[in-house]
Short mmCIF file of C-alpha atoms and ligand atoms in Angstrom, two decimals:
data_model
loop_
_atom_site.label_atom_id
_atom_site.label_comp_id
_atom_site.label_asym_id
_atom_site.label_seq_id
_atom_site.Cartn_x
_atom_site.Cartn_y
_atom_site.Cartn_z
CA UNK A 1 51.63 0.20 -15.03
CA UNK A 2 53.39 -2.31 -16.49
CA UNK A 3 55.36 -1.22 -19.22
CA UNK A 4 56.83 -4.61 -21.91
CA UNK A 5 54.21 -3.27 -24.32
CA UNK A 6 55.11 -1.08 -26.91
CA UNK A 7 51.78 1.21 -26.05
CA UNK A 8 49.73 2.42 -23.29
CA UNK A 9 46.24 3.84 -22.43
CA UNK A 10 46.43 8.04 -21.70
CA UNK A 11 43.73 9.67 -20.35
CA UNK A 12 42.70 12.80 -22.59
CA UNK A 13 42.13 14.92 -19.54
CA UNK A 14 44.39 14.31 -16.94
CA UNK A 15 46.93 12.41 -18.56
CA UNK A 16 46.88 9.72 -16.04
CA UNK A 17 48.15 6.02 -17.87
CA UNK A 18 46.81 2.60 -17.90
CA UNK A 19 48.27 -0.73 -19.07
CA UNK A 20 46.49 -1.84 -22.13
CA UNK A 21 46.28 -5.63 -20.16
CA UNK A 22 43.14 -3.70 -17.86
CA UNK A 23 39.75 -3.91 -19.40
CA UNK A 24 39.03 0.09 -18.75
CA UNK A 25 37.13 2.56 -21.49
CA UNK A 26 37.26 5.45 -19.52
CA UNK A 27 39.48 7.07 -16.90
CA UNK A 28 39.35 5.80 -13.45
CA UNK A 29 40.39 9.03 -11.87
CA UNK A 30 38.08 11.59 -13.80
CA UNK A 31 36.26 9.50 -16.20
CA UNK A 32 37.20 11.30 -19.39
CA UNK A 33 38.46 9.48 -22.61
CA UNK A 34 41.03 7.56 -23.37
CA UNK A 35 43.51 7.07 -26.02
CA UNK A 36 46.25 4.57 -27.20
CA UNK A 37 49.75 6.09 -27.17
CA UNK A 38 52.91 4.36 -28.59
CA UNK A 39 56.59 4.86 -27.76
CA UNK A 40 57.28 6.60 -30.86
CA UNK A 41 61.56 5.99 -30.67
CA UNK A 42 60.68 1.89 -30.63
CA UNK A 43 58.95 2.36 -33.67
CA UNK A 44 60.58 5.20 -35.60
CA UNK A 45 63.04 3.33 -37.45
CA UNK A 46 61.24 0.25 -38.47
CA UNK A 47 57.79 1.09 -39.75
CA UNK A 48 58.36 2.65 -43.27
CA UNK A 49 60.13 0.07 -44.71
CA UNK A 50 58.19 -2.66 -43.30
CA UNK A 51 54.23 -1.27 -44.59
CA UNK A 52 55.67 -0.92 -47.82
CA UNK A 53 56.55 -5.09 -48.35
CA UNK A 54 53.02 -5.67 -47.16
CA UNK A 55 49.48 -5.01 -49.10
CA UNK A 56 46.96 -2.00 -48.29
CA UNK A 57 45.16 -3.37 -45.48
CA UNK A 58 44.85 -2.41 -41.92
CA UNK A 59 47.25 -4.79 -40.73
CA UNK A 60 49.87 -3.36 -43.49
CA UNK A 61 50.36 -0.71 -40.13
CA UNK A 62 50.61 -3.55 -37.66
CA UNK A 63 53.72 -1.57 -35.83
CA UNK A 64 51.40 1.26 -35.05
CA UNK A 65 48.45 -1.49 -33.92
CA UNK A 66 47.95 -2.34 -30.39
CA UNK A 67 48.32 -5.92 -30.74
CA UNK A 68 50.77 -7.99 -29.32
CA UNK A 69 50.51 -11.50 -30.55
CA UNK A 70 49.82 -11.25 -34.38
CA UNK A 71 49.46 -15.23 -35.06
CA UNK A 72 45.90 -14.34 -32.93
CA UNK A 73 44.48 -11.62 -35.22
CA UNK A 74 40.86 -11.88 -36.20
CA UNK A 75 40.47 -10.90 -39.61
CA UNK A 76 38.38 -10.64 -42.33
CA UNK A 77 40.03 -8.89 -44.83
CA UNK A 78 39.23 -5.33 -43.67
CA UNK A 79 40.65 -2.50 -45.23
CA UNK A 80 42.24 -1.85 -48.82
CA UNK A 81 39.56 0.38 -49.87
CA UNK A 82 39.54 1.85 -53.33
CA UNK A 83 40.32 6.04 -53.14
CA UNK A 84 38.38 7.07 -56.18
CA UNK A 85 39.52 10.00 -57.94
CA UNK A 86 35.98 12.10 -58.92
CA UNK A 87 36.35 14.22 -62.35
CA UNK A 88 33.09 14.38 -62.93
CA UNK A 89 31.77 15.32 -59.63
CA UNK A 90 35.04 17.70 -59.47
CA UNK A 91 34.24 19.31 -62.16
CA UNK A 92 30.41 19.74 -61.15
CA UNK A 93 31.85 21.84 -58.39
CA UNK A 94 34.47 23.66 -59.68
CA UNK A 95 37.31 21.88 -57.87
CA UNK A 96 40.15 19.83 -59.24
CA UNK A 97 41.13 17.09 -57.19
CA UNK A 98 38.26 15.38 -55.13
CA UNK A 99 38.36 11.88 -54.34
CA UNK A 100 36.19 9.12 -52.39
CA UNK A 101 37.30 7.09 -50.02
CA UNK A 102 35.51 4.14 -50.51
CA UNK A 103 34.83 1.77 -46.94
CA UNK A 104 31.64 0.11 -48.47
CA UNK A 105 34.31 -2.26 -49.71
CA UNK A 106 35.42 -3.66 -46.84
CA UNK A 107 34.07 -6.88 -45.19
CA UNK A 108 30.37 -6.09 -43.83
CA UNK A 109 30.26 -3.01 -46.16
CA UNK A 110 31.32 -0.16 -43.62
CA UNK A 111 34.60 1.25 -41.70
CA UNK A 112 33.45 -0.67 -38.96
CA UNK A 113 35.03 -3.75 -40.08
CA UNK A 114 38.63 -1.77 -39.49
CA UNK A 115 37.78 -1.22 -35.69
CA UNK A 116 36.47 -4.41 -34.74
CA UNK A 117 39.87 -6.67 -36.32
CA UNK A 118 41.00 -4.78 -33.71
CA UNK A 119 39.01 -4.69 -30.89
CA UNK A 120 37.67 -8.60 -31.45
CA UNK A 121 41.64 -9.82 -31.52
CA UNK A 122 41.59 -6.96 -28.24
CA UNK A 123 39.37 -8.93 -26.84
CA UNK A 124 40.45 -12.50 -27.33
CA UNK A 125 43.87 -11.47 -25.94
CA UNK A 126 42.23 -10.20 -22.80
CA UNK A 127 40.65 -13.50 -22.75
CA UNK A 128 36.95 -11.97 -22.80
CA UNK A 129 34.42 -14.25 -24.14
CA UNK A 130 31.48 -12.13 -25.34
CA UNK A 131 31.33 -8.70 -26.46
CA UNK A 132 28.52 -6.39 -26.92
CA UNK A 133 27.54 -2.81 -28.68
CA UNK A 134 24.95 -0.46 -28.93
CA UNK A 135 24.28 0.36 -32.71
CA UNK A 136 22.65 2.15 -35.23
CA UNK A 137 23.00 -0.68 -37.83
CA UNK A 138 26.51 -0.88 -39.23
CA UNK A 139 28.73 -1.47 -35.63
CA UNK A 140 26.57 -4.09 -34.91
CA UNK A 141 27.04 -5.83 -38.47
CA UNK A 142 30.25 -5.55 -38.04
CA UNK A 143 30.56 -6.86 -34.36
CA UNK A 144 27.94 -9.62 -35.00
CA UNK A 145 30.85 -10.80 -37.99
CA UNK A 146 33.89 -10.14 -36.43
CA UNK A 147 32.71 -12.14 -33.16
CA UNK A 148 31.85 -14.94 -35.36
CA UNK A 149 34.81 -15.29 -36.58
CA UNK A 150 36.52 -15.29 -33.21
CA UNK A 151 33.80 -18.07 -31.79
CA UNK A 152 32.45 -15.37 -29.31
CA UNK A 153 28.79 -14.87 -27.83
CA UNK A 154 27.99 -11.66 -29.36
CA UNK A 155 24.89 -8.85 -27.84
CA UNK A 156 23.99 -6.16 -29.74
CA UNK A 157 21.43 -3.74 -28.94
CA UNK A 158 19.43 -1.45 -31.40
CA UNK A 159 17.09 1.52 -31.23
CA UNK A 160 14.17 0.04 -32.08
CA UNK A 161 12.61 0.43 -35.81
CA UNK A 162 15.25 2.63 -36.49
CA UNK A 163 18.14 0.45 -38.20
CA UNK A 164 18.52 0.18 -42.01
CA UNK A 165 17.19 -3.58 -42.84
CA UNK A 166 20.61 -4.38 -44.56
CA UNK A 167 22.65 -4.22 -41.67
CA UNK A 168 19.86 -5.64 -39.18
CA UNK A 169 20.27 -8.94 -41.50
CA UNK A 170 23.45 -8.80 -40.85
CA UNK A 171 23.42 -9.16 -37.24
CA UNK A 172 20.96 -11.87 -37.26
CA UNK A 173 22.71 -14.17 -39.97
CA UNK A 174 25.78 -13.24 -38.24
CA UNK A 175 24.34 -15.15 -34.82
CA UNK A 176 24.14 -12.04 -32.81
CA UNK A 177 21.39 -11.87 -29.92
CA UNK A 178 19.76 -8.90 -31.24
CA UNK A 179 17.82 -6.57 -28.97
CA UNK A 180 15.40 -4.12 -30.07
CA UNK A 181 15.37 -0.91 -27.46
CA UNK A 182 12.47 1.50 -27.20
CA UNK A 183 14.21 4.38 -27.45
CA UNK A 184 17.18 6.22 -29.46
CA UNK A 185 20.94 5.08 -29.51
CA UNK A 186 22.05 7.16 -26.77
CA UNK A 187 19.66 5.09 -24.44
CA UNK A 188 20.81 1.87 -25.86
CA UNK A 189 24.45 3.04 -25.52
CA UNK A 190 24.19 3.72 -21.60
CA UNK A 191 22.45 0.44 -21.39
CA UNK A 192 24.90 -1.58 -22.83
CA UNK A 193 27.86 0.68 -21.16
CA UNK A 194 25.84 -0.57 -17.74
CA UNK A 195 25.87 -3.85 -18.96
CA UNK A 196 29.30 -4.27 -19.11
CA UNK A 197 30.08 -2.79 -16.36
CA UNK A 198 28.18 -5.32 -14.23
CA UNK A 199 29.56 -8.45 -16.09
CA UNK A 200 32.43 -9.64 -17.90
CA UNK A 201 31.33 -8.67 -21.30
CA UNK A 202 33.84 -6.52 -23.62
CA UNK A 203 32.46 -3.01 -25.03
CA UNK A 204 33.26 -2.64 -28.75
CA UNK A 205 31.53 0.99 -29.03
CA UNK A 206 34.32 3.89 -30.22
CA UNK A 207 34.64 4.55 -26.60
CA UNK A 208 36.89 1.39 -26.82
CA UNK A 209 39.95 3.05 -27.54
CA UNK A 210 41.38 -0.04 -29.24
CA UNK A 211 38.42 0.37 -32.30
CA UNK A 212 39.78 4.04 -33.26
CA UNK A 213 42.98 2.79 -33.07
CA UNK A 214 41.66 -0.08 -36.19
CA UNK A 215 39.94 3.33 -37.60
CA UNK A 216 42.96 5.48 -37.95
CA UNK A 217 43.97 3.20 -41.06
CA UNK A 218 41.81 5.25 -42.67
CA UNK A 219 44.61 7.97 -42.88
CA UNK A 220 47.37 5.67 -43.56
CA UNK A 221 45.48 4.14 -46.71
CA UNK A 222 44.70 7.73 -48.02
CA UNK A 223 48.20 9.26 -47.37
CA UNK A 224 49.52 6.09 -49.02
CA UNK A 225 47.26 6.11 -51.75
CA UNK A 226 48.44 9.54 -52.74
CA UNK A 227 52.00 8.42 -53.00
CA UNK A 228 52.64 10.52 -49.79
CA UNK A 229 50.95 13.94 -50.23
CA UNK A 230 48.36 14.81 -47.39
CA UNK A 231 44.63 15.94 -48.56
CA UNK A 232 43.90 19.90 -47.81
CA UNK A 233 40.64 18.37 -46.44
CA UNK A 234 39.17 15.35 -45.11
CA UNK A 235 35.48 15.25 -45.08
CA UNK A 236 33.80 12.70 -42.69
CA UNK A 237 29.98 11.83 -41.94
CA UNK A 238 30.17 12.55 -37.99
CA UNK A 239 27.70 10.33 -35.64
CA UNK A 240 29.06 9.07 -32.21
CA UNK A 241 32.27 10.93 -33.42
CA UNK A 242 34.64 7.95 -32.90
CA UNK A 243 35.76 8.04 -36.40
CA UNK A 244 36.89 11.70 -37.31
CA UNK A 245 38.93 11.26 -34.03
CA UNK A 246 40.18 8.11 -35.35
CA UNK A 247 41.21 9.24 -38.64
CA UNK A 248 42.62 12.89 -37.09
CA UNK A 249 44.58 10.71 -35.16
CA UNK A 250 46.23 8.59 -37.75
CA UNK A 251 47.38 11.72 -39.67
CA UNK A 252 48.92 13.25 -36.81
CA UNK A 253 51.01 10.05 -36.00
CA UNK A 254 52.19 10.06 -39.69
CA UNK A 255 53.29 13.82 -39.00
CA UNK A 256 54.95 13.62 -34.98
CA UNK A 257 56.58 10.25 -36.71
CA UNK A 258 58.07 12.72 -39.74
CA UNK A 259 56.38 10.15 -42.67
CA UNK A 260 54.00 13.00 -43.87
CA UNK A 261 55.05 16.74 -43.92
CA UNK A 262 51.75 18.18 -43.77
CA UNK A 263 48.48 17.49 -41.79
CA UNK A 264 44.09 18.03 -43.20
CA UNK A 265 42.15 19.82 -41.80
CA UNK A 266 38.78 18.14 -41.03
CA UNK A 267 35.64 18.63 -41.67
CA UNK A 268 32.83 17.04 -39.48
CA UNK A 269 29.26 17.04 -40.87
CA UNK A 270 26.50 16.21 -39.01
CA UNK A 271 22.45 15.69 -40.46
CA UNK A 272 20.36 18.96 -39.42
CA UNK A 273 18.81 17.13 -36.86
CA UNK A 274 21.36 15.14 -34.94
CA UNK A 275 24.11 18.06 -35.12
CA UNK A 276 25.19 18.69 -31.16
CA UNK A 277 29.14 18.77 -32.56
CA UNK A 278 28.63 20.62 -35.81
CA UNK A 279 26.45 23.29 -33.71
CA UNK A 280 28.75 23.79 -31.02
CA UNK A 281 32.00 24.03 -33.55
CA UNK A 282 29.33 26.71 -36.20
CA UNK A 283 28.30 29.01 -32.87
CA UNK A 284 31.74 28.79 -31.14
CA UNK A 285 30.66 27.48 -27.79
CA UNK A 286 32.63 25.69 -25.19
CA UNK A 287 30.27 23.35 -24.52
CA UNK A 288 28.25 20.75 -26.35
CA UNK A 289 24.80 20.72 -26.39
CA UNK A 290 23.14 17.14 -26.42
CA UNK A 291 20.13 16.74 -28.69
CA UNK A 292 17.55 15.07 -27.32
CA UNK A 293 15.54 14.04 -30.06
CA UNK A 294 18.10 13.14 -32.54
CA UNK A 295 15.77 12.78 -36.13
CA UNK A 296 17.52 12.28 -39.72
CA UNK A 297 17.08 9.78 -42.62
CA UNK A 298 20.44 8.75 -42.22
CA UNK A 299 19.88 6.64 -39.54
CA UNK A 300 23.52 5.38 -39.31
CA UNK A 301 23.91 9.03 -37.63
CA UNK A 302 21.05 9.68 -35.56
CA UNK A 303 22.71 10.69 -32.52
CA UNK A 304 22.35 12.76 -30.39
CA UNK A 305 24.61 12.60 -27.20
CA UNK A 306 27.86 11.66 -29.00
CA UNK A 307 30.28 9.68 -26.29
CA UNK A 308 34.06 10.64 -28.31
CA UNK A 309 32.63 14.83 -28.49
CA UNK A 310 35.70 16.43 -27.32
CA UNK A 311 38.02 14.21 -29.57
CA UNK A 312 36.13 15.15 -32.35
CA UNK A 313 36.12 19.10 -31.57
CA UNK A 314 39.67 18.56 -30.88
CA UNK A 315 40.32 17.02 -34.28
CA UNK A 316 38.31 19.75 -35.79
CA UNK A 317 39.62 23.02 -33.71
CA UNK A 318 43.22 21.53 -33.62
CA UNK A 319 43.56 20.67 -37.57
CA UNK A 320 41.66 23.90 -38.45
CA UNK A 321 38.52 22.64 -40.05
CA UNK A 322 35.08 23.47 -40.11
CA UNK A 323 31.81 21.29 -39.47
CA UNK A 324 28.96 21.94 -41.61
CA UNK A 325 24.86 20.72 -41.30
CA UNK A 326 23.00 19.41 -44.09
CA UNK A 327 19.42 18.31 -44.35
CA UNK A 328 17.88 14.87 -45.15
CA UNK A 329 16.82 16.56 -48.68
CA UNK A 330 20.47 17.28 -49.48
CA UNK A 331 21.67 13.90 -48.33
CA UNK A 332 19.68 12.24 -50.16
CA UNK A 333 19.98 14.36 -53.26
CA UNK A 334 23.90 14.16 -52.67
CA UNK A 335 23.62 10.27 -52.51
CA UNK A 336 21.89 10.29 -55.58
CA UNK A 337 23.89 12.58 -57.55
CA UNK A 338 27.17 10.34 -56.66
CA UNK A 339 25.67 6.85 -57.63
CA UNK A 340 24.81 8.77 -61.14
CA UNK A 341 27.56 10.58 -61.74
CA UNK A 342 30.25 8.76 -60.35
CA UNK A 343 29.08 4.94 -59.77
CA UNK A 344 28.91 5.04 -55.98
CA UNK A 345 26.52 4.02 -54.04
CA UNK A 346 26.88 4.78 -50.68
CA UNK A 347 24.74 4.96 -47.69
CA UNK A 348 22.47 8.18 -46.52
CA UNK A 349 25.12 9.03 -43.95
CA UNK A 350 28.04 8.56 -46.15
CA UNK A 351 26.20 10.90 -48.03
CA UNK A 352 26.18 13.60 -46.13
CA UNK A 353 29.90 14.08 -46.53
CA UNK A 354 29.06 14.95 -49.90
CA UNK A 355 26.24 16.67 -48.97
CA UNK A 356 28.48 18.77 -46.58
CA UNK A 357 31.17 19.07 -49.82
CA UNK A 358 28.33 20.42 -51.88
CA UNK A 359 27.38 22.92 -49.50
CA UNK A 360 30.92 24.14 -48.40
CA UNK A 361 31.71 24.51 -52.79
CA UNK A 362 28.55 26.48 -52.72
CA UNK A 363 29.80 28.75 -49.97
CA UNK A 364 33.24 29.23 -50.82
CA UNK A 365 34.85 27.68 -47.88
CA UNK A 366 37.00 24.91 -49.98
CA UNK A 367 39.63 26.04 -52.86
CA UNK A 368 39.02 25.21 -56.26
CA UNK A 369 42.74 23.23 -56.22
CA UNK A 370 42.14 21.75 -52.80
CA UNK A 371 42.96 18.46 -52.66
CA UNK A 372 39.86 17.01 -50.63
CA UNK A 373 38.78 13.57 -49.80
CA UNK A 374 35.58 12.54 -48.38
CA UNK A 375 35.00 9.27 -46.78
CA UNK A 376 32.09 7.36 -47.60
CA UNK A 377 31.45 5.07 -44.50
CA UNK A 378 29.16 2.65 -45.63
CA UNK A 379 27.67 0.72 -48.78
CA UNK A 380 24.26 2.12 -49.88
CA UNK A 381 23.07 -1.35 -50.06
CA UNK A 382 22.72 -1.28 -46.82
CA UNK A 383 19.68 0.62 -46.79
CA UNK A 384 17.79 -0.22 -49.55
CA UNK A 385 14.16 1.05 -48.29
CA UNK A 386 15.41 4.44 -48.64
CA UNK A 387 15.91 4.40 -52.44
CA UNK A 388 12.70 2.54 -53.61
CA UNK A 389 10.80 5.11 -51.48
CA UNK A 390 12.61 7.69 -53.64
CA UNK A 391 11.73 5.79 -57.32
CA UNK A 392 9.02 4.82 -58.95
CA UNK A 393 8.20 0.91 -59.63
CA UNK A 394 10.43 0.15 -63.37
CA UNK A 395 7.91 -0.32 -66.31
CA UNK A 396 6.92 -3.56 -67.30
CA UNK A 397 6.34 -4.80 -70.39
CA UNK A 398 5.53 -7.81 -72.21
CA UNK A 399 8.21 -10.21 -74.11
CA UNK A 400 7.62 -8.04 -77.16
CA UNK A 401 10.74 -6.27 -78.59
CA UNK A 402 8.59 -3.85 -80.58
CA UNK A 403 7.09 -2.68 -77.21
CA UNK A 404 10.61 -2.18 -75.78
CA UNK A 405 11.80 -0.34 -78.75
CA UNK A 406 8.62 2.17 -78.57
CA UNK A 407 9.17 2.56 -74.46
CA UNK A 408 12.98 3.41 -74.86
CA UNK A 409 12.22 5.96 -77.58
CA UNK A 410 10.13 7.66 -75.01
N1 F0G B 1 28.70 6.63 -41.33
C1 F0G B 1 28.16 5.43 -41.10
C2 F0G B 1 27.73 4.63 -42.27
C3 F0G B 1 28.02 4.97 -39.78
O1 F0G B 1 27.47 3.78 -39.57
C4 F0G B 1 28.42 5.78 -38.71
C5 F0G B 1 28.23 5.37 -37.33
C6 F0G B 1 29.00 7.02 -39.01
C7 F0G B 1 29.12 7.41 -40.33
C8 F0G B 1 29.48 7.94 -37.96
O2 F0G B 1 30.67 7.49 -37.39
O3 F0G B 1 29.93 7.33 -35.04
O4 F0G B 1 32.33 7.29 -35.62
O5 F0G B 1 31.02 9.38 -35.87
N2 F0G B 1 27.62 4.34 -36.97
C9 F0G B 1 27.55 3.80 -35.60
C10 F0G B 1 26.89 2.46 -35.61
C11 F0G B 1 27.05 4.73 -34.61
O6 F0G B 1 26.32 2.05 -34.58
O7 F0G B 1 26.94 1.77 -36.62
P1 F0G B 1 31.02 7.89 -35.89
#
């Protein structure tokens, strides 16, 4: 292994390393996960002072960023997300401190867009030339953009009549060659795992270590954006379970490097279902059950054989948290309830971390002066088929100001 760089691949189950130069997603020797590891005394001393000259962005944590050469970064402006504080939907619950994490703002309208600077600059310095993903909608938005913008060749492939049409535009204006699979997004992810196996293609799923590693900004924007003080909770939409790994991750590097005095505890929710995580943490069980029939309305998390599993129950047993299920009625009555009351609109899945708040006030398993943040993944424009099936057509009138003055008093 060579070791110049400042970080190194770790296998999650036997520990064994790899030099971040190899193009490898899993371990060689027993095929579990793997995870970027930095030397922490390199970096120690420098970091603090350095994010705070530069703006909220991903790249403000460049020292804890696998990159080497930063003249080469891909970028789009990811990152920088607004943390909105939520009185009215606090109050609606009976808690005092609940804020939204907002990733709809970033580039292609999800957290995505934080993985991929990474993993498309990843790939360019490996000198890889296309990359490819299986998706659900908003990875392959994201990809299809970010591979753009690095001049790459760009496959994406898509369970078939099941992707929100806002982020299947995407791919396609984007240039992506966009493949339709019959079947869910666990068959299109072995496919395209196969795929790149067999030729020199670079895999930007969250297997890629190098994505979470663009994903664990998350917690560095929301520790930051709370002048320091670390949430009780952190509530996160849970599909492939790359993510909640990601962003467990980034708080516990903030903690082992002594910048943050506390860690979350997280809390995974999963739609009814597509819940194989949120099922095995609920009954206790040492092993995950796959779903084979994954079925919710958030589409963005209809999974049912989740690749990063035993990151995310790691996260979740290791922080302390809980996982919770909620249905596709209370998702969508969640999503609803925050564009009203709060002026977010976020996608179904992003709902269902508010959903899962909802249900977890109800139940008496948060504090009323928690302090709890819940990450909403994705921009409800993405899916817009999902609301006008939900509203009736708007009345129309005639140019007639009388006749708008009679409707409005109605
Ligand atoms: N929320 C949104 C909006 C997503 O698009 C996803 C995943 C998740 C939550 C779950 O995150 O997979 O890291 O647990 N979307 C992937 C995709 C699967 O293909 O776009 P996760």
């Amino acid at each position: 292994m060579n070791r110049s760089e400042p970080y190194y691949l770790v296998c999650i189950g036997c520990g064994s390393k790899y030099s971040p130069s190899e193009v490898i997603y899993k371990c060689s020797k027993c095929g579990d996960l793997l995870s970027v590891e930095y030397d922490r005394k390199l970096m120690r001393n420098e970091v603090a002072l350095r994010w705070r000259a530069r703006a909220l962005s991903v790249w403000r944590y460049a020292e804890l960023l696998p990159i080497g050469d930063r003249s080469k970064i891909v970028s789009l402006g990811e990152g920088g997300t607004s943390l909105n504080r939520c009185n009215r939907l606090g109050r609606y619950l009976g808690l005092r401190e609940v804020y939204i994490k907002n990733e709809g703002e970033n580039p292609t309208g999800s957290f995505k867009d934080r993985g991929m600077t990474v993993g498309v600059t990843k790939a360019l310095e490996m000198g890889m030339k296309r990359v490819a993903c299986a998706s659900t909608g908003n990875t392959s938005a994201s990809l299809a953009a970010y591979a753009a913008r690095a001049g790459m060749e760009c496959i994406v492939l898509i369970p078939s009549g099941k992707v929100a049409l806002g982020k299947l535009v995407q791919a396609l204006i984007y240039g992506a060659r966009v493949i339709q699979v019959r079947g869910n997004f666990d068959d299109a992810l072995k496919m395209v795992e196969e795929l790149c196996m067999i030729q020199p293609i670079y895999l930007l799923n969250s297997i890629n270590p190098y994505r979470l590693e663009g994903q664990k900004t998350i917690a560095f924007e929301i520790w930051d954006q709370l002048g320091g003080r670390i949430p009780n909770k952190v509530i996160v939409p849970v599909g492939n379970a790359g993510n909640i790994s990601a962003i467990w991750k980034g708080f516990r590097e903030l903690y082992i490097m002594d910048l943050a005095k506390d860690l979350p505890r997280m809390v995974g929710v999963q739609a009814e279902g597509a819940a194989p995580i949120a099922n095995m943490i609920k009954r206790g069980l040492n092993e995950i059950k796959f779903v084979e029939k994954p079925e919710t309305v958030a589409t963005a998390i209809r999974i049912g054989s989740p690749v990063n599993w035993k990151k995310a129950i790691r996260a979740i047993r290791e922080s302390g948290g809980v996982a919770e299920t909620v249905s596709d009625e209370e998702i969508l009555s969640a999503q609803r309830l925050l564009a009203k009351m709060e002026g977010i609109f976020v996608e179904p899945a992003s709902a269902a971390a508010i959903a899962g708040l909802i249900k977890l006030a109800k139940n008496g398993l948060v504090e009323q002066d928690d302090l709890i943040v819940c990450v909403a993944t994705g921009h409800g424009l993405k899916d817009p088929d999902i609301i006008l099936k939900q509203f009736e057509r708007p009345v129309e009138i005639e140019v007639d100001v009388n006749t708008l003055i009679k409707i409005l008093s109605t």
